[in-house]
Each structure stands twice: as structure tokens, then as C-alpha cells.
PDB file of C-alpha atoms in Angstrom:
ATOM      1  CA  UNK C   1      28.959  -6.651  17.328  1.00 91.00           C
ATOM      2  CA  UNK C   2      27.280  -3.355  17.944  1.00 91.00           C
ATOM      3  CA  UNK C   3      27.697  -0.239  19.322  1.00 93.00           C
ATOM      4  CA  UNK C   4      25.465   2.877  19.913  1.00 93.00           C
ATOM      5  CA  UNK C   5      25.705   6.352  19.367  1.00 87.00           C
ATOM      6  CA  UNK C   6      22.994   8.803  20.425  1.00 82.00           C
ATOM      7  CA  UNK C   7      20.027   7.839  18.083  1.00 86.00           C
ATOM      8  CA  UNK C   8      22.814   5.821  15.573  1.00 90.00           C
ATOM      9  CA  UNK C   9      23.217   2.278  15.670  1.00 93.00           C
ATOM     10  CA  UNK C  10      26.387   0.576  13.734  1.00 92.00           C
ATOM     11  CA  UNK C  11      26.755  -3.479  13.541  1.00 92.00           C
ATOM     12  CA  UNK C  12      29.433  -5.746  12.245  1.00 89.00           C
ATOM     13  CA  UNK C  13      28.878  -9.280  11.293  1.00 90.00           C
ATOM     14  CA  UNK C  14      32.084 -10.888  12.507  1.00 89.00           C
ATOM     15  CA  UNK C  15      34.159 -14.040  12.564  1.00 89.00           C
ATOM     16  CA  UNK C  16      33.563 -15.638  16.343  1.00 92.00           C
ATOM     17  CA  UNK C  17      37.821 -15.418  16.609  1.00 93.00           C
ATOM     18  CA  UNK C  18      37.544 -11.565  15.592  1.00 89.00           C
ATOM     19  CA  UNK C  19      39.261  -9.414  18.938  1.00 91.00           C
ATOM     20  CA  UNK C  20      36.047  -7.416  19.867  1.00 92.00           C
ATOM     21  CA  UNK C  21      37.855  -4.582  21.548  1.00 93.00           C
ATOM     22  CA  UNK C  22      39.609  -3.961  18.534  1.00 91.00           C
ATOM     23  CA  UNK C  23      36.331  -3.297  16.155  1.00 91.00           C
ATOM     24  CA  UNK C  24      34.621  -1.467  18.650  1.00 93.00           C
ATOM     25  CA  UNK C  25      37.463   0.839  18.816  1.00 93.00           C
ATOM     26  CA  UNK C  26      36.967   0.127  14.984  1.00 90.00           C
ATOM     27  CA  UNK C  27      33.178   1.521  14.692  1.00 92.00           C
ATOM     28  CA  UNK C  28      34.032   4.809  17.111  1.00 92.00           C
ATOM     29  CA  UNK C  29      37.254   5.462  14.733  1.00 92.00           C
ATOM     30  CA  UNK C  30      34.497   5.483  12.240  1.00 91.00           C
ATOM     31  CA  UNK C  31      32.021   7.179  13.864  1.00 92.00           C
ATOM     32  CA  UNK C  32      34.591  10.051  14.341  1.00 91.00           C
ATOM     33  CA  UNK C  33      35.316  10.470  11.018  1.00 91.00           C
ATOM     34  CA  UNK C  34      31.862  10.830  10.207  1.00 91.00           C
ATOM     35  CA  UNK C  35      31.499  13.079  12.712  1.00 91.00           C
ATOM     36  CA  UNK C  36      34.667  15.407  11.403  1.00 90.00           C
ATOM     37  CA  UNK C  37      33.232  14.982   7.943  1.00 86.00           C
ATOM     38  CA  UNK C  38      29.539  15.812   8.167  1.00 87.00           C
ATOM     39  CA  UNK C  39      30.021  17.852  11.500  1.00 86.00           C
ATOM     40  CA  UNK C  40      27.939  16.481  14.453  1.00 87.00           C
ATOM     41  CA  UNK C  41      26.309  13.352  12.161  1.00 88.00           C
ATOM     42  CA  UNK C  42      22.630  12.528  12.005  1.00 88.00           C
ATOM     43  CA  UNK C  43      20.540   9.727  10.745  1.00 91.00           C
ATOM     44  CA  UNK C  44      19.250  12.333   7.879  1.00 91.00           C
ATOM     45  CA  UNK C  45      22.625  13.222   7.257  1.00 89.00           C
ATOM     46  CA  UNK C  46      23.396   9.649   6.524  1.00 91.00           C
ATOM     47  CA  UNK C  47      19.713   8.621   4.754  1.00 92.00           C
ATOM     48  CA  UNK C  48      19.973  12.115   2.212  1.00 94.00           C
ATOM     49  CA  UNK C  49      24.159  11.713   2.082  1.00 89.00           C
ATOM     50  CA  UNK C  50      24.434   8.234   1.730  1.00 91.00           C
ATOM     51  CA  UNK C  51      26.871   8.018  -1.370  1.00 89.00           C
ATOM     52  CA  UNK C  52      28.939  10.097   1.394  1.00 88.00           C
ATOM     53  CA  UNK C  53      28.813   7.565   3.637  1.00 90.00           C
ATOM     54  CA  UNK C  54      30.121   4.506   1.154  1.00 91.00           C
ATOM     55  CA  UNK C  55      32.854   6.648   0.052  1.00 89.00           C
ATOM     56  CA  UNK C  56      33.818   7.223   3.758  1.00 89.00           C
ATOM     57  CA  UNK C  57      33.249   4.009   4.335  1.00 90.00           C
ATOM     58  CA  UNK C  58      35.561   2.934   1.297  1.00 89.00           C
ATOM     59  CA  UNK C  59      38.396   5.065   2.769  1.00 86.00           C
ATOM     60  CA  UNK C  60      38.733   3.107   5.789  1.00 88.00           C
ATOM     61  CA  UNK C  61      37.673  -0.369   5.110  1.00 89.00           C
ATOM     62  CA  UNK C  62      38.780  -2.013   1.774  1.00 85.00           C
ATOM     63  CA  UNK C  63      38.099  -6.244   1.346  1.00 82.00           C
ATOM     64  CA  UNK C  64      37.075  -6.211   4.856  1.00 81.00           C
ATOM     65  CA  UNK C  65      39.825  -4.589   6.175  1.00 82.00           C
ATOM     66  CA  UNK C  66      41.007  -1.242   7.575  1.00 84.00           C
ATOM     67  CA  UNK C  67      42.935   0.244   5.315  1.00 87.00           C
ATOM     68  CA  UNK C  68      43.892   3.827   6.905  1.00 85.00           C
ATOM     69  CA  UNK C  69      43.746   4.884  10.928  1.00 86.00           C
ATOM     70  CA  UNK C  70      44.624   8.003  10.198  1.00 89.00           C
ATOM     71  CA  UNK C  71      41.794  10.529  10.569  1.00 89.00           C
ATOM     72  CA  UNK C  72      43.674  13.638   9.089  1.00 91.00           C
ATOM     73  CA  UNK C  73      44.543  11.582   5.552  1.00 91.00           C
ATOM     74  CA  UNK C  74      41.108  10.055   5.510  1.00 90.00           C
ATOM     75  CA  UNK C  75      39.822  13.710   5.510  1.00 90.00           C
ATOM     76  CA  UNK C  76      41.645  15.045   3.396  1.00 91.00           C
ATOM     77  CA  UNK C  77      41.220  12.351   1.028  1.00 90.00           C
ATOM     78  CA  UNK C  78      37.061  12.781   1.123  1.00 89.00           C
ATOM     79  CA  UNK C  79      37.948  16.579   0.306  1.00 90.00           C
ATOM     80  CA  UNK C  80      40.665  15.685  -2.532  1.00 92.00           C
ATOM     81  CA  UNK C  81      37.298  13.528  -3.472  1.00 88.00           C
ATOM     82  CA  UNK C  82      34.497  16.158  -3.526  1.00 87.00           C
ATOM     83  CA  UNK C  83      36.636  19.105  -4.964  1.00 90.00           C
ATOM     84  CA  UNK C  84      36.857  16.745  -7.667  1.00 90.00           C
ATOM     85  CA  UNK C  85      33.495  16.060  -8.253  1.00 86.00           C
ATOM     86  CA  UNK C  86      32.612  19.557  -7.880  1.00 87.00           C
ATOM     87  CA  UNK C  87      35.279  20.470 -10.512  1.00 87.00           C
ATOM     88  CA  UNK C  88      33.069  17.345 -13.181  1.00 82.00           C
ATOM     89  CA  UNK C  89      30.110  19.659 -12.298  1.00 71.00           C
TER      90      UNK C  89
END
């Protein structure tokens, strides 16, 4: 399963039983968040930022599996995460 957005292009290798609808409503939850996170994303915001993008990606999927659907707690998760790092610096 695919899906497009403007120059982006996200895949998921699925089980043939999988609901569809459901993880493409899946990748654009994602998508969002990215969007939210890096503020309007771009491929070079995901090639230079891409330990960004696996701990994003870590928020929401865990094993496979979606772990939150909430937007706000992802976010302020990711912050929680870099004022933290920043803090190690």
C-alpha cells in the first residue's frame, strides 16, 4: 500500500487481510505529524533529519503496531525527547 504526498512517497508492506482504509488513514495520521513536527515536511527535511524521522516513527508504531493516535501527546513527546537531548549537549 502506498500513498502520495506532493513530491513524498510512503509504502507499507502488508498482510493481504490488512483493512486498507485503515492504514491509509494510517500513513496521512503520519504524514501529519511530520508535518506538525518539522513544519511543512520535505524530502531534505527527512534525508538531513532522518534520526527525526525513526524517533517519530517509533512514537506511533511500536512491533508493527500503532501505538498512540493522538497527535498532541505524540508532539509533545518528540519535544519531551529533544529538550532532553539538548540538555546531554
Amino acid at each position: 500500500i502506498y500513498r502520495r504526498y506532493a513530491g513524498l512517497y510512503f509504502s507499507l508492506c502488508v498482510d493481504v487481510s490488512d483493512n486498507e482504509l485503515a492504514l491509509l488513514e494510517g500513513i496521512h495520521l503520519f504524514v501529519e505529524l511530520l508535518d506538525r513536527h518539522f513544519g511543512n515536511v520535505c524530502e531534505l527535511d527527512l534525508v538531513f533529519n532522518f534520526h527525526k524521522l525513526y524517533v517519530t516513527l517509533d512514537e506511533y508504531i511500536l512491533a508493527g503496531e500503532i501505538q498512540e493516535t493522538s497527535q498532541a501527546v505524540m508532539l509533545e513527546r518528540l519535544r519531551d525527547l529533544e529538550v532532553a537531548c539538548k540538555k546531554k549537549s
